[in-house]
Amino acid sequence: MKLLIFGVILIATHTGAEDLVQGPGRKLCYTQWFDLDNPNGNGDNETLQDLRAEYPKNICSEPLTIQAATLTEVPAERIGQVFEVYDTVSGFVCVNSQQKNGECCLDYKVRFGCPCFWPSDMTDV
């Protein structure tokens, strides 16, 4: 059941999310990429709370989407690792102990999709 719920969250926050939030006259704009943590220790934690503390006013109050990718630009969904958190409410967390075959999490970066009326330095999509 936990896997099914996770799959629904991924669909809601990633696949086709731009189509869901972009209506006539509405656009989705992305923040810059953020990479606060490294996968040393427990894993890679790119939480919304930590990012907002480090980058105040750089993330809208209610992000519409989230994207995560490795530092080599590979989308997180294509890696095959397990993510404890990957949503617009909490951000992104990859825990080393949850990975298969004793692997450690890769180093990820995240960005958030916000309404385009948010600060003008966001990337328009």
mmCIF file of C-alpha atoms in Angstrom:
data_model
loop_
_atom_site.group_PDB
_atom_site.id
_atom_site.type_symbol
_atom_site.label_atom_id
_atom_site.label_comp_id
_atom_site.label_asym_id
_atom_site.label_seq_id
_atom_site.Cartn_x
_atom_site.Cartn_y
_atom_site.Cartn_z
ATOM 1 C CA MET A 1 0.000 0.000 0.000
ATOM 2 C CA LYS A 2 2.863 2.371 0.841
ATOM 3 C CA LEU A 3 4.318 1.901 -2.655
ATOM 4 C CA LEU A 4 0.949 2.624 -4.261
ATOM 5 C CA ILE A 5 0.544 5.860 -2.304
ATOM 6 C CA PHE A 6 4.082 6.887 -3.261
ATOM 7 C CA GLY A 7 3.261 6.210 -6.912
ATOM 8 C CA VAL A 8 0.180 8.424 -6.721
ATOM 9 C CA ILE A 9 2.230 11.244 -5.194
ATOM 10 C CA LEU A 10 4.798 10.945 -7.969
ATOM 11 C CA ILE A 11 2.087 11.145 -10.600
ATOM 12 C CA ALA A 12 0.513 14.174 -8.954
ATOM 13 C CA THR A 13 3.753 16.064 -8.467
ATOM 14 C CA HIS A 14 5.679 15.110 -11.595
ATOM 15 C CA THR A 15 4.064 13.442 -14.579
ATOM 16 C CA GLY A 16 1.872 15.907 -16.394
ATOM 17 C CA ALA A 17 1.920 18.326 -13.501
ATOM 18 C CA GLU A 18 2.621 21.220 -15.832
ATOM 19 C CA ASP A 19 -0.548 20.400 -17.762
ATOM 20 C CA LEU A 20 -2.549 20.349 -14.523
ATOM 21 C CA VAL A 21 -1.390 23.760 -13.291
ATOM 22 C CA GLN A 22 -1.093 25.566 -16.599
ATOM 23 C CA GLY A 23 -4.451 26.678 -17.777
ATOM 24 C CA PRO A 24 -5.328 29.399 -20.251
ATOM 25 C CA GLY A 25 -3.248 32.427 -19.308
ATOM 26 C CA ARG A 26 -1.391 30.581 -16.537
ATOM 27 C CA LYS A 27 2.243 29.586 -16.781
ATOM 28 C CA LEU A 28 4.538 27.547 -14.595
ATOM 29 C CA CYS A 29 7.940 28.990 -13.727
ATOM 30 C CA TYR A 30 10.777 27.186 -11.995
ATOM 31 C CA THR A 31 13.084 28.311 -9.243
ATOM 32 C CA GLN A 32 16.819 27.933 -9.586
ATOM 33 C CA TRP A 33 18.243 24.491 -8.802
ATOM 34 C CA PHE A 34 19.114 23.976 -5.122
ATOM 35 C CA ASP A 35 21.688 21.535 -3.698
ATOM 36 C CA LEU A 36 22.203 22.048 0.038
ATOM 37 C CA ASP A 37 23.106 18.568 1.214
ATOM 38 C CA ASN A 38 25.467 15.815 0.129
ATOM 39 C CA PRO A 39 24.639 12.108 0.431
ATOM 40 C CA ASN A 40 27.232 11.557 3.185
ATOM 41 C CA GLY A 41 25.977 10.206 6.487
ATOM 42 C CA ASN A 42 22.260 9.363 6.383
ATOM 43 C CA GLY A 43 21.594 10.412 2.784
ATOM 44 C CA ASP A 44 20.703 13.461 0.702
ATOM 45 C CA ASN A 45 18.214 15.858 2.276
ATOM 46 C CA GLU A 46 16.885 18.725 0.183
ATOM 47 C CA THR A 47 13.950 19.645 2.396
ATOM 48 C CA LEU A 48 11.746 22.621 1.711
ATOM 49 C CA GLN A 49 12.208 23.796 5.298
ATOM 50 C CA ASP A 50 16.017 23.824 5.014
ATOM 51 C CA LEU A 51 15.956 25.384 1.557
ATOM 52 C CA ARG A 52 13.652 28.182 2.691
ATOM 53 C CA ALA A 53 15.920 28.852 5.680
ATOM 54 C CA GLU A 54 18.997 29.063 3.438
ATOM 55 C CA TYR A 55 17.294 30.873 0.540
ATOM 56 C CA PRO A 56 14.547 33.042 2.046
ATOM 57 C CA LYS A 57 12.021 34.377 -0.469
ATOM 58 C CA ASN A 58 13.443 32.251 -3.335
ATOM 59 C CA ILE A 59 10.657 29.626 -3.232
ATOM 60 C CA CYS A 60 6.955 30.410 -3.458
ATOM 61 C CA SER A 61 4.786 29.633 -0.448
ATOM 62 C CA GLU A 62 2.941 26.776 -2.168
ATOM 63 C CA PRO A 63 4.985 25.129 -4.937
ATOM 64 C CA LEU A 64 2.910 23.428 -7.615
ATOM 65 C CA THR A 65 5.558 20.922 -8.712
ATOM 66 C CA ILE A 66 8.982 19.639 -7.716
ATOM 67 C CA GLN A 67 11.766 18.254 -9.865
ATOM 68 C CA ALA A 68 14.836 16.412 -8.624
ATOM 69 C CA ALA A 69 17.877 15.420 -10.657
ATOM 70 C CA THR A 70 21.408 14.242 -10.087
ATOM 71 C CA LEU A 71 24.178 16.790 -10.415
ATOM 72 C CA THR A 72 24.822 15.240 -13.839
ATOM 73 C CA GLU A 73 21.278 16.237 -14.931
ATOM 74 C CA VAL A 74 19.648 12.772 -14.803
ATOM 75 C CA PRO A 75 16.034 13.041 -13.533
ATOM 76 C CA ALA A 76 15.621 11.307 -10.169
ATOM 77 C CA GLU A 77 12.798 9.132 -11.529
ATOM 78 C CA ARG A 78 15.236 7.453 -13.933
ATOM 79 C CA ILE A 79 17.822 6.463 -11.320
ATOM 80 C CA GLY A 80 15.949 3.651 -9.586
ATOM 81 C CA GLN A 81 16.699 4.741 -6.041
ATOM 82 C CA VAL A 82 14.122 4.833 -3.241
ATOM 83 C CA PHE A 83 13.070 8.290 -2.004
ATOM 84 C CA GLU A 84 11.602 8.720 1.439
ATOM 85 C CA VAL A 85 10.179 12.127 0.520
ATOM 86 C CA TYR A 86 9.592 13.622 -2.923
ATOM 87 C CA ASP A 87 6.774 16.142 -2.835
ATOM 88 C CA THR A 88 5.892 19.831 -2.912
ATOM 89 C CA VAL A 89 5.120 19.942 0.810
ATOM 90 C CA SER A 90 8.350 18.571 2.308
ATOM 91 C CA GLY A 91 10.856 18.579 -0.558
ATOM 92 C CA PHE A 92 13.192 15.682 -1.301
ATOM 93 C CA VAL A 93 14.902 13.104 0.921
ATOM 94 C CA CYS A 94 16.925 10.060 -0.117
ATOM 95 C CA VAL A 95 18.007 7.811 2.779
ATOM 96 C CA ASN A 96 21.128 5.676 2.309
ATOM 97 C CA SER A 97 19.847 2.771 4.451
ATOM 98 C CA GLN A 98 16.748 2.408 2.204
ATOM 99 C CA GLN A 99 18.757 1.750 -0.958
ATOM 100 C CA LYS A 100 19.214 -1.733 -2.388
ATOM 101 C CA ASN A 101 22.499 -3.659 -2.376
ATOM 102 C CA GLY A 102 24.114 -1.322 0.144
ATOM 103 C CA GLU A 103 24.190 1.579 -2.315
ATOM 104 C CA CYS A 104 24.311 5.150 -1.108
ATOM 105 C CA CYS A 105 22.095 7.890 -2.448
ATOM 106 C CA LEU A 106 23.450 9.955 -5.288
ATOM 107 C CA ASP A 107 23.835 13.709 -4.884
ATOM 108 C CA TYR A 108 20.584 15.359 -5.985
ATOM 109 C CA LYS A 109 19.450 18.888 -6.668
ATOM 110 C CA VAL A 110 15.859 20.121 -6.656
ATOM 111 C CA ARG A 111 13.782 22.937 -8.071
ATOM 112 C CA PHE A 112 10.172 23.936 -7.616
ATOM 113 C CA GLY A 113 7.488 25.023 -10.070
ATOM 114 C CA CYS A 114 5.587 28.116 -9.000
ATOM 115 C CA PRO A 115 3.058 30.439 -10.591
ATOM 116 C CA CYS A 116 4.908 32.827 -12.888
ATOM 117 C CA PHE A 117 3.882 35.904 -10.951
ATOM 118 C CA TRP A 118 6.476 34.814 -8.379
ATOM 119 C CA PRO A 119 9.916 36.600 -8.614
ATOM 120 C CA SER A 120 10.973 37.285 -12.177
ATOM 121 C CA ASP A 121 14.317 35.473 -11.938
ATOM 122 C CA MET A 122 12.622 32.086 -12.306
ATOM 123 C CA THR A 123 12.910 30.035 -15.470
ATOM 124 C CA ASP A 124 9.752 30.331 -17.597
ATOM 125 C CA VAL A 125 8.450 27.001 -18.956
#
